[in-house]
CSV table of C-alpha atoms in Angstrom, one decimal:
chain,number,residue,atom,x,y,z
A,1,MET,CA,4.8,3.7,7.6
A,2,ASP,CA,8.2,2.6,6.3
A,3,LYS,CA,7.4,-0.8,7.9
A,4,VAL,CA,4.5,-1.2,5.5
A,5,LEU,CA,6.6,-0.2,2.5
A,6,ASP,CA,9.2,-2.8,3.8
A,7,PHE,CA,6.6,-5.5,3.6
A,8,ILE,CA,5.8,-4.5,0.0
A,9,PHE,CA,9.5,-5.0,-0.8
A,10,LYS,CA,9.8,-8.2,1.3
A,11,ARG,CA,7.1,-9.9,-0.6
A,12,ARG,CA,8.9,-12.5,-2.8
A,13,SER,CA,7.8,-15.7,-4.5
A,14,ILE,CA,8.4,-18.4,-1.9
A,15,ARG,CA,8.2,-22.0,-3.1
A,16,ALA,CA,9.9,-24.0,-0.3
A,17,TYR,CA,8.0,-24.6,2.9
A,18,LYS,CA,8.4,-26.2,6.3
A,19,ASP,CA,6.1,-29.0,7.4
A,20,THR,CA,4.1,-26.7,9.7
A,21,PRO,CA,0.3,-26.2,9.4
A,22,LEU,CA,-1.3,-22.7,9.5
A,23,SER,CA,-3.5,-21.6,12.3
A,24,GLU,CA,-7.1,-20.9,11.6
A,25,LYS,CA,-6.5,-17.4,12.8
A,26,ASP,CA,-3.9,-16.8,10.2
A,27,ILE,CA,-6.1,-18.3,7.5
A,28,LYS,CA,-8.8,-15.9,8.4
A,29,SER,CA,-6.4,-13.0,8.3
A,30,LEU,CA,-5.3,-13.9,4.8
A,31,LEU,CA,-9.0,-14.0,3.7
A,32,GLU,CA,-9.8,-10.7,5.4
A,33,ALA,CA,-6.9,-9.2,3.5
A,34,GLY,CA,-8.2,-10.7,0.3
A,35,MET,CA,-11.6,-9.2,0.9
A,36,ALA,CA,-10.3,-5.7,1.7
A,37,SER,CA,-8.8,-5.1,-1.7
A,38,ALA,CA,-9.8,-2.4,-4.1
A,39,ASN,CA,-12.5,-3.6,-6.5
A,40,ALA,CA,-14.7,-1.9,-9.1
A,41,SER,CA,-17.9,-0.3,-7.7
A,42,ASN,CA,-17.3,-2.5,-4.6
A,43,ARG,CA,-19.2,-5.4,-6.2
A,44,LYS,CA,-16.9,-7.9,-4.5
A,45,PRO,CA,-17.1,-10.6,-7.1
A,46,TRP,CA,-14.5,-12.8,-5.3
A,47,HIS,CA,-14.8,-16.2,-3.8
A,48,PHE,CA,-12.0,-18.1,-2.1
A,49,VAL,CA,-11.5,-21.9,-2.0
A,50,VAL,CA,-9.2,-22.7,0.9
A,51,VAL,CA,-7.4,-26.0,0.4
A,52,ASP,CA,-5.7,-27.8,3.2
A,53,ASP,CA,-6.6,-31.4,2.4
A,54,ARG,CA,-3.3,-33.0,1.4
A,55,ALA,CA,-4.9,-35.2,-1.3
A,56,VAL,CA,-6.5,-32.1,-3.0
A,57,LEU,CA,-3.2,-30.2,-2.7
A,58,ASN,CA,-1.4,-33.1,-4.5
A,59,GLU,CA,-4.1,-33.2,-7.1
A,60,LEU,CA,-3.7,-29.5,-7.8
A,61,ALA,CA,0.1,-30.1,-8.0
A,62,ASP,CA,-0.5,-32.8,-10.6
A,63,THR,CA,-2.9,-30.6,-12.5
A,64,HIS,CA,-1.0,-27.3,-12.9
A,65,PRO,CA,2.3,-27.2,-14.9
A,66,TYR,CA,3.8,-24.8,-12.4
A,67,GLY,CA,2.1,-26.2,-9.3
A,68,GLY,CA,4.7,-28.6,-8.0
A,69,MET,CA,5.4,-26.6,-4.8
A,70,LEU,CA,1.8,-27.3,-3.7
A,71,ARG,CA,2.9,-30.8,-2.8
A,72,ASN,CA,4.8,-29.2,0.2
A,73,ALA,CA,2.5,-26.3,0.9
A,74,ALA,CA,0.4,-26.2,4.0
A,75,LEU,CA,-2.4,-24.4,2.2
A,76,ALA,CA,-3.6,-23.2,-1.1
A,77,ILE,CA,-6.2,-20.5,-1.8
A,78,ALA,CA,-7.9,-20.4,-5.2
A,79,VAL,CA,-8.9,-16.8,-5.8
A,80,CYS,CA,-12.1,-16.9,-8.0
A,81,GLY,CA,-14.4,-14.3,-9.5
A,82,ASP,CA,-18.1,-14.6,-10.2
A,83,THR,CA,-18.3,-13.4,-13.8
A,84,ALA,CA,-22.0,-12.7,-13.5
A,85,ILE,CA,-21.4,-10.1,-10.7
A,86,SER,CA,-18.7,-8.0,-12.4
A,87,ASP,CA,-16.8,-8.0,-15.7
A,88,TRP,CA,-14.0,-6.4,-13.7
A,89,TRP,CA,-13.4,-9.6,-11.8
A,90,VAL,CA,-9.9,-10.2,-13.3
A,91,GLN,CA,-8.6,-6.9,-12.0
A,92,ASP,CA,-10.4,-7.2,-8.7
A,93,CYS,CA,-9.2,-10.7,-8.1
A,94,SER,CA,-5.6,-9.7,-9.0
A,95,ALA,CA,-5.6,-7.0,-6.4
A,96,SER,CA,-7.1,-9.4,-3.9
A,97,THR,CA,-4.3,-12.0,-4.7
A,98,GLU,CA,-1.6,-9.3,-4.2
A,99,ASN,CA,-3.3,-8.4,-0.8
A,100,ILE,CA,-3.1,-12.0,0.3
A,101,LEU,CA,0.5,-12.3,-0.7
A,102,LEU,CA,1.4,-9.1,1.3
A,103,ALA,CA,-0.6,-10.4,4.3
A,104,ALA,CA,1.2,-13.7,4.1
A,105,THR,CA,4.5,-11.8,4.2
A,106,ALA,CA,3.3,-9.8,7.2
A,107,LEU,CA,2.4,-13.0,9.0
A,108,GLY,CA,5.8,-14.6,8.5
A,109,LEU,CA,4.5,-16.9,5.8
A,110,GLY,CA,5.8,-17.5,2.3
A,111,ALA,CA,3.6,-17.6,-0.7
A,112,VAL,CA,3.6,-17.6,-4.5
A,113,TRP,CA,1.0,-16.6,-7.1
A,114,ILE,CA,0.3,-19.4,-9.6
A,115,GLY,CA,-1.5,-18.0,-12.6
A,116,CYS,CA,-4.6,-19.8,-13.9
A,117,HIS,CA,-6.9,-17.4,-15.8
A,118,ASN,CA,-5.4,-16.4,-19.1
A,119,ARG,CA,-4.5,-20.0,-19.8
A,120,ILE,CA,-7.8,-21.7,-20.3
A,121,GLU,CA,-6.5,-25.2,-19.9
A,122,ARG,CA,-5.1,-24.4,-16.4
A,123,GLU,CA,-8.2,-22.6,-15.4
A,124,ASP,CA,-10.4,-25.4,-16.5
A,125,ALA,CA,-8.2,-28.1,-14.8
A,126,VAL,CA,-8.3,-26.3,-11.4
A,127,ARG,CA,-12.0,-25.6,-11.8
A,128,LYS,CA,-12.6,-29.4,-12.2
A,129,VAL,CA,-10.5,-30.4,-9.2
A,130,LEU,CA,-12.2,-27.9,-6.9
A,131,LYS,CA,-15.7,-28.3,-8.4
A,132,ILE,CA,-16.0,-24.6,-9.2
A,133,PRO,CA,-19.0,-23.6,-11.3
A,134,ALA,CA,-18.5,-22.9,-14.9
A,135,THR,CA,-19.7,-19.3,-14.5
A,136,VAL,CA,-16.9,-18.6,-12.0
A,137,GLY,CA,-13.4,-17.7,-13.2
A,138,VAL,CA,-10.3,-19.0,-11.5
A,139,LEU,CA,-7.8,-16.2,-11.4
A,140,SER,CA,-5.0,-17.7,-9.4
A,141,LEU,CA,-3.9,-20.4,-6.9
A,142,ILE,CA,-1.8,-19.1,-4.0
A,143,SER,CA,0.6,-21.6,-2.5
A,144,ILE,CA,1.3,-20.8,1.2
A,145,GLY,CA,3.4,-22.2,4.0
A,146,TYR,CA,6.0,-21.4,6.6
A,147,PRO,CA,9.0,-20.5,4.4
A,148,ASP,CA,12.0,-22.8,4.1
A,149,GLU,CA,13.9,-20.4,1.9
A,150,THR,CA,14.8,-16.7,2.3
A,151,LYS,CA,15.0,-14.1,-0.4
A,152,ARG,CA,16.1,-10.5,0.1
A,153,ALA,CA,13.7,-7.6,0.0
A,154,ARG,CA,13.8,-5.6,-3.2
A,155,THR,CA,12.2,-3.1,-5.4
A,156,GLN,CA,12.8,-3.5,-9.1
A,157,TYR,CA,12.7,0.3,-9.6
A,158,SER,CA,13.8,1.4,-13.0
A,159,GLU,CA,13.8,5.0,-14.2
A,160,LYS,CA,13.2,3.7,-17.7
A,161,LYS,CA,9.6,2.7,-16.7
A,162,VAL,CA,8.8,6.2,-15.5
A,163,HIS,CA,7.3,8.9,-17.8
A,164,ARG,CA,6.3,12.4,-16.7
A,165,ASN,CA,3.1,14.0,-17.8
A,166,ASN,CA,3.1,12.1,-21.1
A,167,TRP,CA,4.9,9.1,-22.6
B,1,MET,CA,3.0,-7.5,11.5
B,2,ASP,CA,-0.5,-6.4,12.6
B,3,LYS,CA,0.4,-2.9,11.5
B,4,VAL,CA,0.8,-4.1,7.9
B,5,LEU,CA,-2.6,-5.8,8.0
B,6,ASP,CA,-4.0,-2.6,9.4
B,7,PHE,CA,-2.8,-0.7,6.3
B,8,ILE,CA,-4.5,-3.3,4.1
B,9,PHE,CA,-7.7,-2.6,6.0
B,10,LYS,CA,-7.1,1.2,6.0
B,11,ARG,CA,-6.8,1.4,2.3
B,12,ARG,CA,-10.1,3.0,1.1
B,13,SER,CA,-11.1,5.0,-2.0
B,14,ILE,CA,-10.3,8.6,-1.2
B,15,ARG,CA,-11.6,11.2,-3.7
B,16,ALA,CA,-11.3,14.5,-1.7
B,17,TYR,CA,-7.8,16.0,-1.4
B,18,LYS,CA,-6.1,19.0,0.2
B,19,ASP,CA,-4.2,21.5,-1.9
B,20,THR,CA,-0.8,20.1,-1.0
B,21,PRO,CA,1.8,18.8,-3.5
B,22,LEU,CA,3.5,15.5,-3.0
B,23,SER,CA,7.3,15.3,-2.4
B,24,GLU,CA,9.5,13.7,-5.1
B,25,LYS,CA,10.5,11.3,-2.3
B,26,ASP,CA,7.0,10.1,-1.8
B,27,ILE,CA,6.4,9.9,-5.6
B,28,LYS,CA,9.4,7.6,-5.9
B,29,SER,CA,8.2,5.5,-3.0
B,30,LEU,CA,4.9,5.0,-4.7
B,31,LEU,CA,6.7,3.9,-7.9
B,32,GLU,CA,9.0,1.6,-6.0
B,33,ALA,CA,6.0,-0.1,-4.5
B,34,GLY,CA,4.4,-0.4,-7.9
B,35,MET,CA,7.5,-2.0,-9.3
B,36,ALA,CA,7.8,-4.5,-6.4
B,37,SER,CA,4.5,-6.3,-7.1
B,38,ALA,CA,4.1,-9.9,-8.1
B,39,ASN,CA,4.1,-10.4,-11.8
B,40,ALA,CA,4.2,-13.4,-14.2
B,41,SER,CA,7.7,-14.8,-14.8
B,42,ASN,CA,9.1,-11.4,-13.5
B,43,ARG,CA,8.7,-9.9,-17.0
B,44,LYS,CA,7.8,-6.5,-15.5
B,45,PRO,CA,5.6,-5.3,-18.4
B,46,TRP,CA,4.6,-2.2,-16.5
B,47,HIS,CA,5.2,1.5,-17.3
B,48,PHE,CA,4.1,4.5,-15.2
B,49,VAL,CA,3.1,7.9,-16.4
B,50,VAL,CA,3.3,10.3,-13.5
B,51,VAL,CA,1.1,13.4,-14.0
B,52,ASP,CA,1.4,16.5,-11.9
B,53,ASP,CA,0.8,19.1,-14.6
B,54,ARG,CA,-2.5,20.7,-13.6
B,55,ALA,CA,-3.5,21.2,-17.3
B,56,VAL,CA,-3.0,17.5,-18.0
B,57,LEU,CA,-4.8,16.4,-14.7
B,58,ASN,CA,-7.8,18.6,-15.8
B,59,GLU,CA,-7.7,17.1,-19.3
B,60,LEU,CA,-7.8,13.6,-17.8
B,61,ALA,CA,-10.7,14.7,-15.5
B,62,ASP,CA,-12.6,15.8,-18.6
B,63,THR,CA,-11.8,12.6,-20.5
B,64,HIS,CA,-12.8,9.9,-18.0
B,65,PRO,CA,-16.4,9.6,-16.9
B,66,TYR,CA,-15.3,8.8,-13.3
B,67,GLY,CA,-12.2,11.0,-13.3
B,68,GLY,CA,-13.7,14.2,-11.8
B,69,MET,CA,-11.6,14.0,-8.6
B,70,LEU,CA,-8.5,14.4,-10.7
B,71,ARG,CA,-9.3,18.1,-10.8
B,72,ASN,CA,-8.3,18.3,-7.1
B,73,ALA,CA,-5.6,15.6,-7.0
B,74,ALA,CA,-2.0,16.5,-6.6
B,75,LEU,CA,-0.9,13.6,-8.8
B,76,ALA,CA,-2.1,10.9,-11.1
B,77,ILE,CA,-0.3,7.7,-12.0
B,78,ALA,CA,-1.3,5.9,-15.2
B,79,VAL,CA,-0.4,2.2,-14.7
B,80,CYS,CA,0.3,0.8,-18.2
B,81,GLY,CA,1.4,-2.5,-19.5
B,82,ASP,CA,3.5,-3.3,-22.6
B,83,THR,CA,1.4,-5.9,-24.3
B,84,ALA,CA,4.4,-7.1,-26.3
B,85,ILE,CA,6.3,-8.0,-23.2
B,86,SER,CA,3.6,-10.1,-21.5
B,87,ASP,CA,0.1,-11.3,-22.1
B,88,TRP,CA,-0.3,-11.3,-18.3
B,89,TRP,CA,0.0,-7.5,-18.1
B,90,VAL,CA,-3.6,-7.0,-16.9
B,91,GLN,CA,-3.0,-9.1,-13.8
B,92,ASP,CA,0.5,-7.7,-13.3
B,93,CYS,CA,-0.6,-4.1,-13.5
B,94,SER,CA,-3.6,-4.8,-11.3
B,95,ALA,CA,-1.3,-6.1,-8.6
B,96,SER,CA,1.0,-3.1,-9.1
B,97,THR,CA,-2.0,-0.7,-8.8
B,98,GLU,CA,-3.0,-2.3,-5.5
B,99,ASN,CA,0.6,-2.0,-4.2
B,100,ILE,CA,0.6,1.8,-5.1
B,101,LEU,CA,-2.7,2.2,-3.3
B,102,LEU,CA,-1.3,0.5,-0.2
B,103,ALA,CA,1.9,2.5,-0.3
B,104,ALA,CA,-0.2,5.7,-0.6
B,105,THR,CA,-2.1,4.7,2.6
B,106,ALA,CA,1.2,4.0,4.4
B,107,LEU,CA,2.5,7.4,3.4
B,108,GLY,CA,-0.5,9.2,4.8
B,109,LEU,CA,-1.9,9.9,1.3
B,110,GLY,CA,-5.3,9.2,-0.1
B,111,ALA,CA,-5.9,7.5,-3.5
B,112,VAL,CA,-8.5,5.9,-5.7
B,113,TRP,CA,-8.3,3.4,-8.6
B,114,ILE,CA,-9.9,4.7,-11.7
B,115,GLY,CA,-10.5,1.8,-14.1
B,116,CYS,CA,-9.5,2.2,-17.7
B,117,HIS,CA,-8.7,-1.2,-19.4
B,118,ASN,CA,-11.9,-3.2,-19.9
B,119,ARG,CA,-13.7,-0.1,-21.2
B,120,ILE,CA,-12.0,0.5,-24.6
B,121,GLU,CA,-13.3,4.1,-24.9
B,122,ARG,CA,-11.8,5.1,-21.6
B,123,GLU,CA,-8.5,3.3,-22.3
B,124,ASP,CA,-8.2,5.0,-25.7
B,125,ALA,CA,-9.1,8.4,-24.4
B,126,VAL,CA,-6.4,8.3,-21.7
B,127,ARG,CA,-3.9,6.9,-24.2
B,128,LYS,CA,-4.6,9.9,-26.4
B,129,VAL,CA,-4.2,12.5,-23.6
B,130,LEU,CA,-0.9,10.9,-22.4
B,131,LYS,CA,0.5,10.0,-25.8
B,132,ILE,CA,0.8,6.4,-24.9
B,133,PRO,CA,1.7,4.0,-27.8
B,134,ALA,CA,-1.0,1.9,-29.2
B,135,THR,CA,0.8,-1.3,-28.2
B,136,VAL,CA,0.7,-0.3,-24.5
B,137,GLY,CA,-2.4,-1.0,-22.5
B,138,VAL,CA,-3.7,1.5,-19.9
B,139,LEU,CA,-4.8,-0.5,-16.9
B,140,SER,CA,-5.7,2.3,-14.5
B,141,LEU,CA,-5.4,5.8,-13.5
B,142,ILE,CA,-4.6,6.3,-9.8
B,143,SER,CA,-5.7,9.7,-8.3
B,144,ILE,CA,-3.6,10.7,-5.4
B,145,GLY,CA,-3.4,13.6,-2.9
B,146,TYR,CA,-3.3,14.5,0.8
B,147,PRO,CA,-6.7,13.3,2.0
B,148,ASP,CA,-9.5,15.7,2.8
B,149,GLU,CA,-11.9,13.0,3.9
B,150,THR,CA,-11.6,10.1,6.3
B,151,LYS,CA,-13.0,6.6,6.1
B,152,ARG,CA,-12.8,3.9,8.6
B,153,ALA,CA,-10.6,0.9,8.2
B,154,ARG,CA,-12.6,-2.2,7.2
B,155,THR,CA,-12.4,-5.7,6.0
B,156,GLN,CA,-15.5,-6.8,4.0
B,157,TYR,CA,-15.0,-10.4,5.2
B,158,SER,CA,-17.9,-12.7,4.5
B,159,GLU,CA,-18.1,-16.4,5.4
B,160,LYS,CA,-20.3,-16.9,2.3
B,161,LYS,CA,-17.3,-16.2,0.1
B,162,VAL,CA,-15.2,-18.9,1.7
B,163,HIS,CA,-15.2,-22.6,0.5
B,164,ARG,CA,-13.2,-25.4,2.0
B,165,ASN,CA,-11.3,-27.9,-0.2
B,166,ASN,CA,-14.0,-27.6,-2.9
B,167,TRP,CA,-16.8,-25.3,-3.9
């Protein structure tokens, strides 16, 4: 129980990676975690583009203003949502992204959430590189690899953010 | 490691609760988890309204079309985002909501995500009950209690949702 909470606190943005590929087993675990997240009316609007082709990773790095770490990542996952299936896809795919980040932490991997949706030029650029249909939103890119930096577990708990029974 | 993944798969929407209050320790753990989630540029736009006043829980149940289970919940947490702090608040607060749901599972609690933002009438109604400022978005209500129903762990993994290197 406390171990699970520990992993929630251990999840940090990791942008430096060792030159070690991920196993297919771990890739599947990450995707299973992504598909186990809470989502509105269980419509599961998500799709995942798994990228391990170095040329495509480099192209994504060139494309996204905060994507430089993809050049050294073993893997990227683009978390996408079919806008025709659910208009809750942004929230659903955000929960899915968080699940994948936590699963990565649990598997001894390092990962970071690279925001796409909410900046139309970033979303469109990634859509173009990965040939994602126009009706599908691109919520995030997740950059993943074996960590080559360490960060301490933390909560950023602050009493000021807590209200009781009303604001 | 696998234990953490287990909790990701164990998280299910739990809407039936025993008549048992939560400890303040567990409430704080839930909030710590919520404040440890990934968020854009670490701006931490979130605020949390913790509701354990039975009259307020009932009022929320009356207010939200899918909030009936709040009548039997020990606690609700409204996950809110200060729109002036970050225009990524929807994604940040969705990740935070997922973290709280996972922490609840880890603590032996049951919880369910009740969507608010994205349906303006629901968001406004909850804002009114909880006296939340107009500049603060209400992403979700989380209904929480000791579970009085059990659901099996699952992933909803589907190959059809996975694409490799491009769509």
